[in-house]
Amino acid sequence: KAGLRWQQEDQRRRQINADTPAGRTPGISVNAGLVENNLRDTAAFAWFIEQSFSFGAFTLVPGLRREHIDYSRRNLLNNAVGATTVSETLAGLGSTWQLHNSTVLFAGLHEGFSPPRVEDVISNTSGASVELAAESSLNSELGVRYDDGARLKLEAAWFHMDFDNQIIPANSNSQFQRTNGGATLHQGLEFGAGLELGGGFSVDGNATWIPDAEFAGNRYSATGAITTPDGNRITYTPEWTANLSLSHQMGRLRSSVNLHHTSEQFTDVQN
């Protein structure tokens, strides 16, 4: 199996601050006016190839992917212009083992890649490239999936994500900038279940437990002071998230009641 993808995004971004809440034109008061007028362009090209190999109940799927992204940005207020590129080659390996007609073991080891946004990687004031590396990771998982083909579905998986240069929000100032968090570690367990109750009713639920989501190693300022201690929790990574849904299907009409839970989380690297 192979595939190609090309994507082009052209953005005209304008931020207009009016003098009144209902205003729709640039104002003349303090902090009013046309404060941002950008042309942002992104062109991304990617290809992938993978092959499935079956050995009885065991299946192995190796794959390879290539990503190339061109960024450009023009500030129409001060004529600053900048451009940069990001490229990455990624490999992955997945496998399944059919233990029974209703039970499958699955495992995977994959490289991950998440590029920065154009507004994060090119300066709006000078057009220079910002020192913000693409986010990369090595991800592994091991789990089991059960489906009786009638009423009950169950799934459980362990996951481990080892990041380099993770891009995180750095809410230490009013600009809500993004920065590279360096090496970080995420690992935990995921659970999912679904049950047909009869009479058109069904219940579905899932939960994710992330006991480990931490910075690996101290971060230092230019003066040598520790800005992010080793082991501090990553921002916006709650330890628990869970969802529960009770649904009813009647003909083409489906209704549901949903309950969502997100545990507490930190909004800055200082915790």
mmCIF file with all atom_site columns, C-alpha atoms in Angstrom, residues 68-157:
data_model
loop_
_atom_site.group_PDB
_atom_site.id
_atom_site.type_symbol
_atom_site.label_atom_id
_atom_site.label_alt_id
_atom_site.label_comp_id
_atom_site.label_asym_id
_atom_site.label_entity_id
_atom_site.label_seq_id
_atom_site.pdbx_PDB_ins_code
_atom_site.Cartn_x
_atom_site.Cartn_y
_atom_site.Cartn_z
_atom_site.occupancy
_atom_site.B_iso_or_equiv
_atom_site.pdbx_formal_charge
_atom_site.auth_seq_id
_atom_site.auth_comp_id
_atom_site.auth_asym_id
_atom_site.auth_atom_id
_atom_site.pdbx_PDB_model_num
ATOM 1  C CA . HIS A 1 68  ? 8.165   18.058  3.647  1.00 0.00 ? 68  HIS A CA 1
ATOM 2  C CA . ILE A 1 69  ? 6.632   21.431  4.552  1.00 0.00 ? 69  ILE A CA 1
ATOM 3  C CA . ASP A 1 70  ? 7.375   24.889  3.113  1.00 0.00 ? 70  ASP A CA 1
ATOM 4  C CA . TYR A 1 71  ? 6.387   27.932  5.199  1.00 0.00 ? 71  TYR A CA 1
ATOM 5  C CA . SER A 1 72  ? 6.242   31.604  4.244  1.00 0.00 ? 72  SER A CA 1
ATOM 6  C CA . ARG A 1 73  ? 4.979   34.691  6.060  1.00 0.00 ? 73  ARG A CA 1
ATOM 7  C CA . ARG A 1 74  ? 4.629   38.353  5.081  1.00 0.00 ? 74  ARG A CA 1
ATOM 8  C CA . ASN A 1 75  ? 3.764   41.104  7.541  1.00 0.00 ? 75  ASN A CA 1
ATOM 9  C CA . LEU A 1 76  ? 1.951   43.758  5.500  1.00 0.00 ? 76  LEU A CA 1
ATOM 10 C CA . LEU A 1 77  ? 2.322   46.317  8.291  1.00 0.00 ? 77  LEU A CA 1
ATOM 11 C CA . ASN A 1 78  ? 6.139   46.448  8.361  1.00 0.00 ? 78  ASN A CA 1
ATOM 12 C CA . ASN A 1 79  ? 6.938   44.467  5.160  1.00 0.00 ? 79  ASN A CA 1
ATOM 13 C CA . ALA A 1 80  ? 8.867   41.781  7.081  1.00 0.00 ? 80  ALA A CA 1
ATOM 14 C CA . VAL A 1 81  ? 9.124   38.624  4.957  1.00 0.00 ? 81  VAL A CA 1
ATOM 15 C CA . GLY A 1 82  ? 10.350  35.182  5.953  1.00 0.00 ? 82  GLY A CA 1
ATOM 16 C CA . ALA A 1 83  ? 10.390  31.564  4.784  1.00 0.00 ? 83  ALA A CA 1
ATOM 17 C CA . THR A 1 84  ? 11.600  28.230  6.121  1.00 0.00 ? 84  THR A CA 1
ATOM 18 C CA . THR A 1 85  ? 11.169  24.485  5.583  1.00 0.00 ? 85  THR A CA 1
ATOM 19 C CA . VAL A 1 86  ? 10.736  21.378  7.729  1.00 0.00 ? 86  VAL A CA 1
ATOM 20 C CA . SER A 1 87  ? 11.357  17.795  6.530  1.00 0.00 ? 87  SER A CA 1
ATOM 21 C CA . GLU A 1 88  ? 11.239  14.430  8.270  1.00 0.00 ? 88  GLU A CA 1
ATOM 22 C CA . THR A 1 89  ? 11.371  10.711  7.437  1.00 0.00 ? 89  THR A CA 1
ATOM 23 C CA . LEU A 1 90  ? 9.456   8.401   9.783  1.00 0.00 ? 90  LEU A CA 1
ATOM 24 C CA . ALA A 1 91  ? 9.283   4.634   10.242 1.00 0.00 ? 91  ALA A CA 1
ATOM 25 C CA . GLY A 1 92  ? 6.726   2.426   11.947 1.00 0.00 ? 92  GLY A CA 1
ATOM 26 C CA . LEU A 1 93  ? 5.964   -1.192  12.719 1.00 0.00 ? 93  LEU A CA 1
ATOM 27 C CA . GLY A 1 94  ? 2.589   -2.628  13.719 1.00 0.00 ? 94  GLY A CA 1
ATOM 28 C CA . SER A 1 95  ? 1.503   -6.160  14.517 1.00 0.00 ? 95  SER A CA 1
ATOM 29 C CA . THR A 1 96  ? -1.569  -8.187  15.494 1.00 0.00 ? 96  THR A CA 1
ATOM 30 C CA . TRP A 1 97  ? -2.043  -11.688 16.856 1.00 0.00 ? 97  TRP A CA 1
ATOM 31 C CA . GLN A 1 98  ? -5.477  -13.293 16.506 1.00 0.00 ? 98  GLN A CA 1
ATOM 32 C CA . LEU A 1 99  ? -5.784  -15.275 19.741 1.00 0.00 ? 99  LEU A CA 1
ATOM 33 C CA . HIS A 1 100 ? -9.431  -16.211 19.169 1.00 0.00 ? 100 HIS A CA 1
ATOM 34 C CA . ASN A 1 101 ? -12.286 -15.276 16.853 1.00 0.00 ? 101 ASN A CA 1
ATOM 35 C CA . SER A 1 102 ? -13.223 -12.540 19.299 1.00 0.00 ? 102 SER A CA 1
ATOM 36 C CA . THR A 1 103 ? -9.823  -11.580 20.787 1.00 0.00 ? 103 THR A CA 1
ATOM 37 C CA . VAL A 1 104 ? -6.847  -9.808  19.215 1.00 0.00 ? 104 VAL A CA 1
ATOM 38 C CA . LEU A 1 105 ? -3.537  -8.743  20.692 1.00 0.00 ? 105 LEU A CA 1
ATOM 39 C CA . PHE A 1 106 ? -1.971  -5.681  19.053 1.00 0.00 ? 106 PHE A CA 1
ATOM 40 C CA . ALA A 1 107 ? 1.352   -3.886  19.372 1.00 0.00 ? 107 ALA A CA 1
ATOM 41 C CA . GLY A 1 108 ? 3.095   -1.018  17.623 1.00 0.00 ? 108 GLY A CA 1
ATOM 42 C CA . LEU A 1 109 ? 6.307   0.970   17.526 1.00 0.00 ? 109 LEU A CA 1
ATOM 43 C CA . HIS A 1 110 ? 6.162   4.207   15.534 1.00 0.00 ? 110 HIS A CA 1
ATOM 44 C CA . GLU A 1 111 ? 8.077   7.435   15.090 1.00 0.00 ? 111 GLU A CA 1
ATOM 45 C CA . GLY A 1 112 ? 5.949   10.550  15.462 1.00 0.00 ? 112 GLY A CA 1
ATOM 46 C CA . PHE A 1 113 ? 6.270   14.029  13.962 1.00 0.00 ? 113 PHE A CA 1
ATOM 47 C CA . SER A 1 114 ? 4.332   17.239  14.518 1.00 0.00 ? 114 SER A CA 1
ATOM 48 C CA . PRO A 1 115 ? 5.523   20.396  12.733 1.00 0.00 ? 115 PRO A CA 1
ATOM 49 C CA . PRO A 1 116 ? 5.151   23.869  14.234 1.00 0.00 ? 116 PRO A CA 1
ATOM 50 C CA . ARG A 1 117 ? 2.612   26.347  12.877 1.00 0.00 ? 117 ARG A CA 1
ATOM 51 C CA . VAL A 1 118 ? 3.745   29.023  10.444 1.00 0.00 ? 118 VAL A CA 1
ATOM 52 C CA . GLU A 1 119 ? 3.055   31.776  13.000 1.00 0.00 ? 119 GLU A CA 1
ATOM 53 C CA . ASP A 1 120 ? 5.248   29.983  15.542 1.00 0.00 ? 120 ASP A CA 1
ATOM 54 C CA . VAL A 1 121 ? 8.233   29.244  13.312 1.00 0.00 ? 121 VAL A CA 1
ATOM 55 C CA . ILE A 1 122 ? 8.592   32.632  11.518 1.00 0.00 ? 122 ILE A CA 1
ATOM 56 C CA . SER A 1 123 ? 8.900   35.915  13.433 1.00 0.00 ? 123 SER A CA 1
ATOM 57 C CA . ASN A 1 124 ? 6.164   38.475  12.764 1.00 0.00 ? 124 ASN A CA 1
ATOM 58 C CA . THR A 1 125 ? 8.481   41.433  13.440 1.00 0.00 ? 125 THR A CA 1
ATOM 59 C CA . SER A 1 126 ? 11.622  40.469  11.509 1.00 0.00 ? 126 SER A CA 1
ATOM 60 C CA . GLY A 1 127 ? 10.681  37.540  9.275  1.00 0.00 ? 127 GLY A CA 1
ATOM 61 C CA . ALA A 1 128 ? 13.537  35.499  10.730 1.00 0.00 ? 128 ALA A CA 1
ATOM 62 C CA . SER A 1 129 ? 13.158  31.808  11.484 1.00 0.00 ? 129 SER A CA 1
ATOM 63 C CA . VAL A 1 130 ? 12.360  31.109  15.125 1.00 0.00 ? 130 VAL A CA 1
ATOM 64 C CA . GLU A 1 131 ? 14.383  28.463  16.975 1.00 0.00 ? 131 GLU A CA 1
ATOM 65 C CA . LEU A 1 132 ? 11.434  26.080  17.267 1.00 0.00 ? 132 LEU A CA 1
ATOM 66 C CA . ALA A 1 133 ? 12.240  22.548  16.127 1.00 0.00 ? 133 ALA A CA 1
ATOM 67 C CA . ALA A 1 134 ? 9.587   20.152  14.883 1.00 0.00 ? 134 ALA A CA 1
ATOM 68 C CA . GLU A 1 135 ? 8.170   17.898  17.563 1.00 0.00 ? 135 GLU A CA 1
ATOM 69 C CA . SER A 1 136 ? 9.346   14.282  17.259 1.00 0.00 ? 136 SER A CA 1
ATOM 70 C CA . SER A 1 137 ? 8.599   11.194  19.305 1.00 0.00 ? 137 SER A CA 1
ATOM 71 C CA . LEU A 1 138 ? 8.986   7.438   19.584 1.00 0.00 ? 138 LEU A CA 1
ATOM 72 C CA . ASN A 1 139 ? 5.655   5.839   20.443 1.00 0.00 ? 139 ASN A CA 1
ATOM 73 C CA . SER A 1 140 ? 4.888   2.295   21.515 1.00 0.00 ? 140 SER A CA 1
ATOM 74 C CA . GLU A 1 141 ? 1.717   0.503   22.513 1.00 0.00 ? 141 GLU A CA 1
ATOM 75 C CA . LEU A 1 142 ? 0.574   -2.947  23.593 1.00 0.00 ? 142 LEU A CA 1
ATOM 76 C CA . GLY A 1 143 ? -3.033  -3.939  24.009 1.00 0.00 ? 143 GLY A CA 1
ATOM 77 C CA . VAL A 1 144 ? -5.876  -6.398  23.674 1.00 0.00 ? 144 VAL A CA 1
ATOM 78 C CA . ARG A 1 145 ? -9.222  -6.023  21.912 1.00 0.00 ? 145 ARG A CA 1
ATOM 79 C CA . TYR A 1 146 ? -12.354 -8.160  22.424 1.00 0.00 ? 146 TYR A CA 1
ATOM 80 C CA . ASP A 1 147 ? -15.517 -8.151  20.310 1.00 0.00 ? 147 ASP A CA 1
ATOM 81 C CA . ASP A 1 148 ? -18.119 -10.908 20.666 1.00 0.00 ? 148 ASP A CA 1
ATOM 82 C CA . GLY A 1 149 ? -19.776 -9.742  17.437 1.00 0.00 ? 149 GLY A CA 1
ATOM 83 C CA . ALA A 1 150 ? -23.092 -9.171  19.155 1.00 0.00 ? 150 ALA A CA 1
ATOM 84 C CA . ARG A 1 151 ? -23.324 -7.091  22.337 1.00 0.00 ? 151 ARG A CA 1
ATOM 85 C CA . LEU A 1 152 ? -19.988 -6.551  24.047 1.00 0.00 ? 152 LEU A CA 1
ATOM 86 C CA . LYS A 1 153 ? -16.778 -4.775  23.014 1.00 0.00 ? 153 LYS A CA 1
ATOM 87 C CA . LEU A 1 154 ? -13.754 -4.311  25.286 1.00 0.00 ? 154 LEU A CA 1
ATOM 88 C CA . GLU A 1 155 ? -10.310 -2.798  24.769 1.00 0.00 ? 155 GLU A CA 1
ATOM 89 C CA . ALA A 1 156 ? -7.312  -2.043  26.965 1.00 0.00 ? 156 ALA A CA 1
ATOM 90 C CA . ALA A 1 157 ? -3.885  -0.727  25.985 1.00 0.00 ? 157 ALA A CA 1
#
